[in-house]
mmCIF file of C-alpha atoms and ligand atoms in Angstrom:
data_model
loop_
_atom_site.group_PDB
_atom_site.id
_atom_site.type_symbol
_atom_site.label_atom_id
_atom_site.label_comp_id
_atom_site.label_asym_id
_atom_site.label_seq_id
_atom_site.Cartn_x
_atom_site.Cartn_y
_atom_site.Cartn_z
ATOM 1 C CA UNK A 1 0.000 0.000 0.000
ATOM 2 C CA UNK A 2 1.826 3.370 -1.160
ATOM 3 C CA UNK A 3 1.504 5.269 1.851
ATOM 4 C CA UNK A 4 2.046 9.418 1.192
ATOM 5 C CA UNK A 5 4.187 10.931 3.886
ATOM 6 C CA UNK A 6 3.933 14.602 4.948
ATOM 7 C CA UNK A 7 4.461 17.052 8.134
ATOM 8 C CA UNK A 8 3.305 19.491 9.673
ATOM 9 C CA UNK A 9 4.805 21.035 11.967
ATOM 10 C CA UNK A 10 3.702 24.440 12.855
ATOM 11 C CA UNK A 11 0.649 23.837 15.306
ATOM 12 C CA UNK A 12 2.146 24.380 18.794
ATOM 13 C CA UNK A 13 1.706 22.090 21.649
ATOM 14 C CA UNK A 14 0.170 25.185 23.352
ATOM 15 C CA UNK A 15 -2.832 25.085 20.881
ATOM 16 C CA UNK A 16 -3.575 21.367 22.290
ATOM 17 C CA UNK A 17 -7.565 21.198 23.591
ATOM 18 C CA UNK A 18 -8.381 20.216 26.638
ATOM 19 C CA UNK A 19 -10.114 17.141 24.797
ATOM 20 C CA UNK A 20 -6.460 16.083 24.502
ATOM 21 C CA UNK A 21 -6.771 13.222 27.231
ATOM 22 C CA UNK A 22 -9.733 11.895 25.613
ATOM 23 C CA UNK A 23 -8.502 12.026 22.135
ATOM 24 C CA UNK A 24 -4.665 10.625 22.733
ATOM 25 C CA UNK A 25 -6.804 7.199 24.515
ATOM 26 C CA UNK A 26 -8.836 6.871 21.120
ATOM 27 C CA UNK A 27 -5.710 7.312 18.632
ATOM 28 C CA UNK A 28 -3.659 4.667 20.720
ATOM 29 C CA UNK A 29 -6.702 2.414 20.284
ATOM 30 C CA UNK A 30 -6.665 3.323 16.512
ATOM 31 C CA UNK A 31 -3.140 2.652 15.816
ATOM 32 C CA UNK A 32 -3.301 -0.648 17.624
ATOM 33 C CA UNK A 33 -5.806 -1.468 15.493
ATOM 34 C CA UNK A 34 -3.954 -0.399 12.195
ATOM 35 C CA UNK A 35 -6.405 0.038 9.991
ATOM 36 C CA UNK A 36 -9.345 2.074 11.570
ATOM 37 C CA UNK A 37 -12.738 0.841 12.612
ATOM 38 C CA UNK A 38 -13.980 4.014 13.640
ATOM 39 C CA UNK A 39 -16.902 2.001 15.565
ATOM 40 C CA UNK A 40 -14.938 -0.079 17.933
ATOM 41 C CA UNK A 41 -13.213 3.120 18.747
ATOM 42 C CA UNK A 42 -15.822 5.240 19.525
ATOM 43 C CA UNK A 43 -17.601 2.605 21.483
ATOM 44 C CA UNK A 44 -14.249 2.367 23.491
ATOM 45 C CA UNK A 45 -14.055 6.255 23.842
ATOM 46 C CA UNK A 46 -17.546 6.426 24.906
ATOM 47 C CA UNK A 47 -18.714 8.848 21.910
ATOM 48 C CA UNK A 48 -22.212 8.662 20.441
ATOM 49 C CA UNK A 49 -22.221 9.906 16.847
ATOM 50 C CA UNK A 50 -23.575 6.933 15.086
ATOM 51 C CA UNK A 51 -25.815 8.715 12.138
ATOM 52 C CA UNK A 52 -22.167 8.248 10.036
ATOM 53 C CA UNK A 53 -20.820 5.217 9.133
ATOM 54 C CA UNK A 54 -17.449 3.960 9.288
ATOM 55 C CA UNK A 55 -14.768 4.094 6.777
ATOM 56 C CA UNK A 56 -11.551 2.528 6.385
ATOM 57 C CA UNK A 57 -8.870 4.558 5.794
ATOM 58 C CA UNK A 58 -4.762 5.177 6.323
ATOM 59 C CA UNK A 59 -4.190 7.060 9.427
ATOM 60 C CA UNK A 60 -2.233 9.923 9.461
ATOM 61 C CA UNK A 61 1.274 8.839 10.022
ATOM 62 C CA UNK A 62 2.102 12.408 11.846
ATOM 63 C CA UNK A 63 0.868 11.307 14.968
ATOM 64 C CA UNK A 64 1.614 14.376 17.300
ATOM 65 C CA UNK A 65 -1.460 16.449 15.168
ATOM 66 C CA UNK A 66 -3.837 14.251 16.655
ATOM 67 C CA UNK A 67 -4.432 15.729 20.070
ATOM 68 C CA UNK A 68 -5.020 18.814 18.647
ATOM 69 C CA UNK A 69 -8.273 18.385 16.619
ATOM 70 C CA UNK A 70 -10.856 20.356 17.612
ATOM 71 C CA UNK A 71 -13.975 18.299 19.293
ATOM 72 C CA UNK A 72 -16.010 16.411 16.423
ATOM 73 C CA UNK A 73 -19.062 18.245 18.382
ATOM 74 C CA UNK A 74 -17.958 21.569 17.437
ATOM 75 C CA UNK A 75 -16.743 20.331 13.451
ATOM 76 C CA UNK A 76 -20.579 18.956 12.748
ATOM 77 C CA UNK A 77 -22.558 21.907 14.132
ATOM 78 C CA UNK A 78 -21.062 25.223 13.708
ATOM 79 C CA UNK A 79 -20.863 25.149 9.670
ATOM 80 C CA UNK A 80 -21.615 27.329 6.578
ATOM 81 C CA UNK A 81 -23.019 25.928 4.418
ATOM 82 C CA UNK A 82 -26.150 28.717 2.731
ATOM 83 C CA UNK A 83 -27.796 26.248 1.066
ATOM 84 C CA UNK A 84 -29.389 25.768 4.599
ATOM 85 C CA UNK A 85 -29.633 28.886 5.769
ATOM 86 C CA UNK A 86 -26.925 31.586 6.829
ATOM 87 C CA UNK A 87 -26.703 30.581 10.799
ATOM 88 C CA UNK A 88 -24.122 28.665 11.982
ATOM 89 C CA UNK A 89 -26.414 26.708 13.331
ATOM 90 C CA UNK A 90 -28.488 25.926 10.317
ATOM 91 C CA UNK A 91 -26.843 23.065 8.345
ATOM 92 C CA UNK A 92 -26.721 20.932 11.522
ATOM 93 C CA UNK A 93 -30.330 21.694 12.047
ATOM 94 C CA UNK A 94 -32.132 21.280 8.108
ATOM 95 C CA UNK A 95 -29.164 19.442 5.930
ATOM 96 C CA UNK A 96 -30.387 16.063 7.247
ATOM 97 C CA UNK A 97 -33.358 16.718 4.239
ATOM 98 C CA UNK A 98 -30.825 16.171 1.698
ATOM 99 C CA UNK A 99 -30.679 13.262 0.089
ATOM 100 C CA UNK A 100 -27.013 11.809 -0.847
ATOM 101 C CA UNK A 101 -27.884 8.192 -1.556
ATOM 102 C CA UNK A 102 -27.880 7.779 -4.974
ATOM 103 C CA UNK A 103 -25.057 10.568 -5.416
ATOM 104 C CA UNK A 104 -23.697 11.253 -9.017
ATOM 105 C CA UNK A 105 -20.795 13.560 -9.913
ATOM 106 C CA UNK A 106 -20.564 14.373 -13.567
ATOM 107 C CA UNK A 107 -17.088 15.097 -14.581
ATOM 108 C CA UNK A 108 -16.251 16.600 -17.957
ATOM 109 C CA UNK A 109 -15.049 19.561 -20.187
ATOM 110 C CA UNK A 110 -11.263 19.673 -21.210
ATOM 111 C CA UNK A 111 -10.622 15.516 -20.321
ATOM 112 C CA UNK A 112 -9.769 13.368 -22.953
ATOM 113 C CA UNK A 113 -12.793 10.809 -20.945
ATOM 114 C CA UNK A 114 -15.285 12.485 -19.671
ATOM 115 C CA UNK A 115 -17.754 10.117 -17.220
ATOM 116 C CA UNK A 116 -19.641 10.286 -14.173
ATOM 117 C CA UNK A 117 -18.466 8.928 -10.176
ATOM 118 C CA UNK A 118 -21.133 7.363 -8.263
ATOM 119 C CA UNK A 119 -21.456 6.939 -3.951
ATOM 120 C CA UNK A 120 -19.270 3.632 -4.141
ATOM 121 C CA UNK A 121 -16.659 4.762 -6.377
ATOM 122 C CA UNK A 122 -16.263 8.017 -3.755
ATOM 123 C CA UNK A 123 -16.692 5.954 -1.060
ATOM 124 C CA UNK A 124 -14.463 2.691 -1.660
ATOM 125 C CA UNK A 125 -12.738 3.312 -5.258
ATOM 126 C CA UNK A 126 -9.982 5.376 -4.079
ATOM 127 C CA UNK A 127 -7.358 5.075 -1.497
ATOM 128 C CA UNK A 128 -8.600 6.500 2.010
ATOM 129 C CA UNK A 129 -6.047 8.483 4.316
ATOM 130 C CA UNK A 130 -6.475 10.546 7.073
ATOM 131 C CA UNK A 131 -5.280 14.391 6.318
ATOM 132 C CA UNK A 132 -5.205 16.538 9.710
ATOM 133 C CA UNK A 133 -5.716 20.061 8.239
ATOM 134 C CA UNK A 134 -5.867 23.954 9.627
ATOM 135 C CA UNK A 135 -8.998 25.133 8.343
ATOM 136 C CA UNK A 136 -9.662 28.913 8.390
ATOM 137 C CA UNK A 137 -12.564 30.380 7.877
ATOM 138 C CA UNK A 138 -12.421 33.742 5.963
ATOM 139 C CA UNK A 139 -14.478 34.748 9.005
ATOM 140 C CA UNK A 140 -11.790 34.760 11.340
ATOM 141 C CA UNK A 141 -12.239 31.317 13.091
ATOM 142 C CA UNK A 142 -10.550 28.386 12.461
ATOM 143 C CA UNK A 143 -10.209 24.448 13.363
ATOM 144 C CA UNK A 144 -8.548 21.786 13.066
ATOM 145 C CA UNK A 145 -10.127 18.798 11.191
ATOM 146 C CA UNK A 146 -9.239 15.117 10.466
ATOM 147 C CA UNK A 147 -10.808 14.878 7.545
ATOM 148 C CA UNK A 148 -10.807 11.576 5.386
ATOM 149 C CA UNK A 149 -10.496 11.586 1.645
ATOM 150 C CA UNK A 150 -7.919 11.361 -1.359
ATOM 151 C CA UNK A 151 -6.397 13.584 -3.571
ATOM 152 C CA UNK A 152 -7.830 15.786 -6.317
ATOM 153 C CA UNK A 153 -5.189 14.737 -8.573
ATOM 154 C CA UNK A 154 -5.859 11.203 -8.463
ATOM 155 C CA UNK A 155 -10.108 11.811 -9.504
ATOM 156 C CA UNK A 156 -8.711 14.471 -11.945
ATOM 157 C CA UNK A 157 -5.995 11.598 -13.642
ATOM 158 C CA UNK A 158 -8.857 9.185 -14.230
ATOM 159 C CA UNK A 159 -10.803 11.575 -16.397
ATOM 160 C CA UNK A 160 -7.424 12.671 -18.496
ATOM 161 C CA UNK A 161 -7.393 16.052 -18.417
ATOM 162 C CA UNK A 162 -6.234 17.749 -21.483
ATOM 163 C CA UNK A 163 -3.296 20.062 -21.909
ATOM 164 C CA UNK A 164 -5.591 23.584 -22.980
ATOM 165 C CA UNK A 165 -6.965 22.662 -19.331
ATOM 166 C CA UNK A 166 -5.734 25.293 -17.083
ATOM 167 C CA UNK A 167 -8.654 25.802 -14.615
ATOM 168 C CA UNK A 168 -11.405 23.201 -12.697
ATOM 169 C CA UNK A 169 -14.332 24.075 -11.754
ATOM 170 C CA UNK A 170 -17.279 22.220 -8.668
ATOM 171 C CA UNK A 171 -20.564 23.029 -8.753
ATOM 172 C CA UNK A 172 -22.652 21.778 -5.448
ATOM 173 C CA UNK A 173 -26.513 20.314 -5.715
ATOM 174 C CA UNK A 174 -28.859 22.748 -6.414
ATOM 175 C CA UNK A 175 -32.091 20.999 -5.174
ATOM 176 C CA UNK A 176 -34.312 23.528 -3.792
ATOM 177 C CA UNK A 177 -36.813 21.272 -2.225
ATOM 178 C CA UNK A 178 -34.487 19.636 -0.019
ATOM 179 C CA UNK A 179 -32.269 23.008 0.683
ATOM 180 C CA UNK A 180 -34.396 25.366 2.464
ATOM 181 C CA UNK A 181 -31.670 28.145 2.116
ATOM 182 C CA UNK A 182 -31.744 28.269 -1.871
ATOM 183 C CA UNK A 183 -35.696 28.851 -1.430
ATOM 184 C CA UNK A 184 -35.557 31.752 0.768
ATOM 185 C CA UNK A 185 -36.062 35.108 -0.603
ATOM 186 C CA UNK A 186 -33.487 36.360 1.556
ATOM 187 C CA UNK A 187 -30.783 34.192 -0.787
ATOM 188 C CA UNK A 188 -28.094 36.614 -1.848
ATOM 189 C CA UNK A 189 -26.187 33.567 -3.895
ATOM 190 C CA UNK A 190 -27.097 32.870 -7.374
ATOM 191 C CA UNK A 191 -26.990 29.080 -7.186
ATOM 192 C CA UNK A 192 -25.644 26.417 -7.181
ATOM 193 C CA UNK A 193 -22.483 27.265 -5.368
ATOM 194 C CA UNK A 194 -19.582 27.454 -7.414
ATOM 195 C CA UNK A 195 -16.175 27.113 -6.533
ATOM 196 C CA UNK A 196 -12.773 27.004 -8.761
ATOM 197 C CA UNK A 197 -8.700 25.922 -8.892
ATOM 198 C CA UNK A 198 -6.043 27.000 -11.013
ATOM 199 C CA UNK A 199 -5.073 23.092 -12.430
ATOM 200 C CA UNK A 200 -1.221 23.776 -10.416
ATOM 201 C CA UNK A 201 -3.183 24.078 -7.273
ATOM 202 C CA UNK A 202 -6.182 21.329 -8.086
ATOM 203 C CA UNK A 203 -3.170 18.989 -8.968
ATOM 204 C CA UNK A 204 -0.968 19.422 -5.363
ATOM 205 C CA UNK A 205 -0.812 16.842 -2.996
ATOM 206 C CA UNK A 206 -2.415 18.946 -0.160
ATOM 207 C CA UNK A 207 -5.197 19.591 -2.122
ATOM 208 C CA UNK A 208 -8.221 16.853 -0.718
ATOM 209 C CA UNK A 209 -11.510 15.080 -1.792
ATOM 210 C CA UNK A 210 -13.330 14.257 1.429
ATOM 211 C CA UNK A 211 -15.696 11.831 1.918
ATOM 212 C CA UNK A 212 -14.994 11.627 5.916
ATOM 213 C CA UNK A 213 -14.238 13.726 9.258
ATOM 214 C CA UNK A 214 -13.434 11.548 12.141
ATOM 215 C CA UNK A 215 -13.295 8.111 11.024
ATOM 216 C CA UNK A 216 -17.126 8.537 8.869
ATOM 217 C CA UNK A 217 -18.773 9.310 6.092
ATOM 218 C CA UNK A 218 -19.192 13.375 6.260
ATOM 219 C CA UNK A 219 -22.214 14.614 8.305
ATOM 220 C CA UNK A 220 -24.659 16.594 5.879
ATOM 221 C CA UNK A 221 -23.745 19.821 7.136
ATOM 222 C CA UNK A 222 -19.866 19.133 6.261
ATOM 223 C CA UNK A 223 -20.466 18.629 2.824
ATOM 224 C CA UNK A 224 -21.936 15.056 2.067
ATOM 225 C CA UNK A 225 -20.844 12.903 0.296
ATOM 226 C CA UNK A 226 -18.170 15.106 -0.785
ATOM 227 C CA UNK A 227 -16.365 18.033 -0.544
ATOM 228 C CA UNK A 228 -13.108 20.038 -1.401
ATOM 229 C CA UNK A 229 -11.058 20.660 1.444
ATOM 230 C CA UNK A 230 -7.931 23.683 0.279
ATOM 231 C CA UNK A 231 -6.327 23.835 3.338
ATOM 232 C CA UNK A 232 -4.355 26.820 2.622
ATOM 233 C CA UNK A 233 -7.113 28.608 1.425
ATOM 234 C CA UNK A 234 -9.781 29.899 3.126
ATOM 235 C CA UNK A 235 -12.720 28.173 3.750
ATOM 236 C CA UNK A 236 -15.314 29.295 1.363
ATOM 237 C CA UNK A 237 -13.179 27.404 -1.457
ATOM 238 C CA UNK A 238 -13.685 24.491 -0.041
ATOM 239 C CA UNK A 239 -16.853 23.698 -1.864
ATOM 240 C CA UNK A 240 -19.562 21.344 -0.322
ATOM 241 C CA UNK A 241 -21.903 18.361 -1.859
ATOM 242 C CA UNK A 242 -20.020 18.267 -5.253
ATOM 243 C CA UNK A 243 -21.760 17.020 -8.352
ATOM 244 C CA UNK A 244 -19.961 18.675 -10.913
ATOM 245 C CA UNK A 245 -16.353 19.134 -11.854
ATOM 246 C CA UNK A 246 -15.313 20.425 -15.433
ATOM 247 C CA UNK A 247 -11.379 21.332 -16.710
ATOM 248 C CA UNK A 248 -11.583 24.656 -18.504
ATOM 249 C CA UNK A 249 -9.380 27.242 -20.424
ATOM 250 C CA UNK A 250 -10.559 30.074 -18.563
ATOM 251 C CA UNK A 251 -10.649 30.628 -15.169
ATOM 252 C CA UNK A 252 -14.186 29.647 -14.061
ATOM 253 C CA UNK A 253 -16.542 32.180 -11.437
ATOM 254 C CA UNK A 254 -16.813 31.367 -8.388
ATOM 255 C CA UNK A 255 -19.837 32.221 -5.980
ATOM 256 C CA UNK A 256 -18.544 34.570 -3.393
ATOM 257 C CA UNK A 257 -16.539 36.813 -5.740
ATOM 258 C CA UNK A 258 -19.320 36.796 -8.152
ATOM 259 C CA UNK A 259 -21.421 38.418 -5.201
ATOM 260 C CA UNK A 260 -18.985 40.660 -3.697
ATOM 261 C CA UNK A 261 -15.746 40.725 -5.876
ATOM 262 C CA UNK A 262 -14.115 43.736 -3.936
ATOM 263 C CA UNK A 263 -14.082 41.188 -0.781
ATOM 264 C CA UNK A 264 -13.598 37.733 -1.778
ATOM 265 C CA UNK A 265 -11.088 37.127 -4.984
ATOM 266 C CA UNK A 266 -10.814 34.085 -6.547
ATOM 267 C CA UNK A 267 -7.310 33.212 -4.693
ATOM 268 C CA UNK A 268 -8.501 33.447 -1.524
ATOM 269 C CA UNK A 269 -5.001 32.352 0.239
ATOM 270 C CA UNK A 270 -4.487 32.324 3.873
ATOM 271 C CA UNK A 271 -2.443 35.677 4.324
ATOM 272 C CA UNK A 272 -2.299 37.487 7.729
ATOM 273 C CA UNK A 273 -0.888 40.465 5.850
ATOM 274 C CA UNK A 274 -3.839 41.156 3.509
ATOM 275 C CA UNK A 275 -7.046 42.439 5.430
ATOM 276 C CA UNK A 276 -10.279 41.638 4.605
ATOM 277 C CA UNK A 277 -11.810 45.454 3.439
ATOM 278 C CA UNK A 278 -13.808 45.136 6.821
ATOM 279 C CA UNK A 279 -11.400 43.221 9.670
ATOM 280 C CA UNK A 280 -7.780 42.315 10.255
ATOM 281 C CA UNK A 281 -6.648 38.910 9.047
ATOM 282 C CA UNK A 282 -3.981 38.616 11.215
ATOM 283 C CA UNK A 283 -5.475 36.426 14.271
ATOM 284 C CA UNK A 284 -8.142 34.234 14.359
ATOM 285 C CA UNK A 285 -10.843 32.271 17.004
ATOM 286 C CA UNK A 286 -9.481 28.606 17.406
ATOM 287 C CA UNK A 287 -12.978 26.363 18.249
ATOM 288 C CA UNK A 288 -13.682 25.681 20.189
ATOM 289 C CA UNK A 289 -13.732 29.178 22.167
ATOM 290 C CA UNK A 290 -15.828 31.132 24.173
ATOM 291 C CA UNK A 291 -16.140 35.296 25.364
ATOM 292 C CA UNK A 292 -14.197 33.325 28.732
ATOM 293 C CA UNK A 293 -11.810 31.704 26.407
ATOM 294 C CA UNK A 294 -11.056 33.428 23.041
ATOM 295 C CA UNK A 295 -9.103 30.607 22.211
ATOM 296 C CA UNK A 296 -6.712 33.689 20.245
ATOM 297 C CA UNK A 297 -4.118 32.470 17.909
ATOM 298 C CA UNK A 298 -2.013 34.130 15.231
ATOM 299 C CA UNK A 299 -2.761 33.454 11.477
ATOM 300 C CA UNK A 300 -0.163 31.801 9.502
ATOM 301 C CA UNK A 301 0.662 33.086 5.773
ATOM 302 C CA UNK A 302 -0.889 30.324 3.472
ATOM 303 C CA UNK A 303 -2.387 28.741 7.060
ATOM 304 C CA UNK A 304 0.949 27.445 8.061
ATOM 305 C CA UNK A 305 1.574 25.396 4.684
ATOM 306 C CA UNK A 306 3.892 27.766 3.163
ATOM 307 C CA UNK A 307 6.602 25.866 2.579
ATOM 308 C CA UNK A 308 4.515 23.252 0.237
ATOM 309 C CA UNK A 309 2.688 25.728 -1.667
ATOM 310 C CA UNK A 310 4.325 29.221 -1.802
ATOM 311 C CA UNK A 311 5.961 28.471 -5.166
ATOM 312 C CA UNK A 312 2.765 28.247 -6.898
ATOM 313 C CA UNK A 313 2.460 32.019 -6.232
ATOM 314 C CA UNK A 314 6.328 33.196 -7.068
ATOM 315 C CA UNK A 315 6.010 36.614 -8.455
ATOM 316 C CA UNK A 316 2.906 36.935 -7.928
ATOM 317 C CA UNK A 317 1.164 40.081 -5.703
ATOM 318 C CA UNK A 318 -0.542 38.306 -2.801
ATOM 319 C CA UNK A 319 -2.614 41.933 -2.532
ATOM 320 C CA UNK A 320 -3.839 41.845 -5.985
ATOM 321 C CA UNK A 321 -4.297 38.467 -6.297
ATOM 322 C CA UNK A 322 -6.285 38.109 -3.119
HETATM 323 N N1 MTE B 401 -20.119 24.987 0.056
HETATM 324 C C1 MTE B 401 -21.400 25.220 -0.272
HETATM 325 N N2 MTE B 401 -21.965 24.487 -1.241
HETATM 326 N N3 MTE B 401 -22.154 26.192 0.321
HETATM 327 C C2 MTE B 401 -21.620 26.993 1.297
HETATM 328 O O1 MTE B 401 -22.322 27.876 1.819
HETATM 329 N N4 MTE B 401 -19.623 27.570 2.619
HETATM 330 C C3 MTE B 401 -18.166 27.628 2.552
HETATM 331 C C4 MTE B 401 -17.545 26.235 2.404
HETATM 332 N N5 MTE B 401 -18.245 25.469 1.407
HETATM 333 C C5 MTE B 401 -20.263 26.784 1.673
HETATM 334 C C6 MTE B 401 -19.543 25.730 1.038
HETATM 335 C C7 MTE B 401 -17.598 28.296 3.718
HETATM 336 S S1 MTE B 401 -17.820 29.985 3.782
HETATM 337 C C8 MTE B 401 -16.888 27.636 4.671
HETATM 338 S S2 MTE B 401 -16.063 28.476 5.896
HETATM 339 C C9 MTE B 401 -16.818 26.173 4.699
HETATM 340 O O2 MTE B 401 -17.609 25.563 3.664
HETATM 341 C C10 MTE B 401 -17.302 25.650 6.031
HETATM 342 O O3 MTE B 401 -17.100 24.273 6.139
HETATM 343 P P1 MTE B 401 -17.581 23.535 7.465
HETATM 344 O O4 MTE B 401 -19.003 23.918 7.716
HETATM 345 O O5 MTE B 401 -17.418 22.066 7.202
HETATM 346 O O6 MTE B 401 -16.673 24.014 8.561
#
């Protein structure tokens, strides 16, 4: 089994939760078991999610991330995701009424074979791993996730993309009756959510497909049955409930800077130096936190994976090309 090695070493022991206790006893359980049966684990640990099921995956080999995941609690039910309203409480509350089960994502444009994926070829036709990941939300907050998936690149190499390809695009399910959000007249997004990569980024390693968070299938709210996850980016690339992905020649528009361009470019790279027009970028709200306990940490320039991906943006102005 090719197994895909990579570090990250920026997150602090100081930014360790006080879940840490309870999550160090379930990760020696998991690597004792090798392979992960997310199940046995959380009956062990005591922990009563069962709506997900289990997936089998590659844990994360860079073991000292794992006590710092924020609480799966505070992952499934603070979210964005519009289609379900604009709370953070919403998705948690009315994405349950979409329906993922049969799931079909088209993909096509520039690819020498264009075809379709279905829920078992997400689900068990690729190579699971674990990917611990900063996430920041262009918001200010941020977590840390383990999410489960496999690389962009490898969907992307099944469909052959062709050489004129220079962008990819997602679109999410638009499916009013099951999205409340998309039906309200207070909607400000023309749907469905779009998102896009330049093919250098869609193609590096850190870039994810997840299917998982925490051992399961993704929750509704995080994007069933799957999701982009840009982990130096922030978090409104990373583009839920995928059905569509096409390889274009032009760089494709994407939902937020289609509604307020001045704001949100189509970069959208974790910089503590570039300000949002209306707040500082330079710290951010670790969940979980509280008005007692901030939770206050500095943001990192490309979220603390500069030294993997700061070459795809030599010579480049990081203002302009927010
Ligand atoms: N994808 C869709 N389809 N609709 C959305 O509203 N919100 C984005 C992104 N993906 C969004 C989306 C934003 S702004 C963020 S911060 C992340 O999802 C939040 O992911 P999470 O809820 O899993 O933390």
């Amino acid at each position: 089994m090719k197994k895909r090695i990579y570090t990250d070493p920026i997150i602090a022991p100081s930014e360790i939760t006080p879940e840490a206790v309870f999550l160090k006893r379930r990760d020696i359980i998991k690597s004792v078991a090798g392979l992960a049966s997310a199940t046995a684990i959380d009956a062990a640990a005591g922990v009563g999610h069962d709506a997900e099921a289990p997936l089998s995956f590659t844990a994360d080999p860079d073991q000292s991330l794992i006590a710092l995941r924020t609480p799966y609690e505070a992952v499934t039910s603070y979210n964005n995701f519009y289609e379900f309203g604009t709370d953070k409480s919403d998705p948690a509350r009315h994405a349950h009424a979409m329906t993922t089960d049969p799931w079909t994502v088209k993909v096509g444009g520039l690819v020498e074979k264009p075809g379709e994926l279905h829920l078992e070829d997400l689900l068990s036709g690729f190579e699971l791993q674990e990917r611990i990941y900063r996430f920041r939300c262009v918001e200010a907050w941020s977590m840390v996730v383990p999410w489960i998936g496999f690389p962009l690149s490898e969907l992307l190499a099944r469909f052959a993309p062709r050489s004129e390809g220079r962008f990819v695009e997602f679109k999410t399910l638009h499916r009013p009756s099951e999205m409340r959000g998309t039906r309200s007249f207070t909607s400000i997004i023309d749907w469905p959510y779009r998102e896009g990569l330049r093919m250098d980024e869609a193609m590096h390693p850190l870039t994810l497909m997840a299917v998982g968070v925490y051992g399961k299938t993704l929750p509704n709210q995080n994007g069933a049955p799957l999701r982009l996850v840009v982990p130096w980016k922030y978090g409104f690339k990373s583009i839920k409930s995928i059905v569509e992905i096409n390889v274009t020649d032009k760089q494709p528009a994407t939902s937020w800077q289609q509604l307020q361009p001045t704001e949100y470019g189509f970069y959208a790279n974790v910089n503590p130096e570039v300000d949002h027009p209306r707040w500082s970028q330079r710290f951010e709200r670790r969940l979980p936190s509280s008005i007692f306990k901030p939770n206050r940490v500095s943001t990192l320039l490309f979220n603390g994976y500069a030294e993997q991906v700061a070459g795809l943006y030599e010579g480049m102005d990081l203002r302009q090309y927010y």
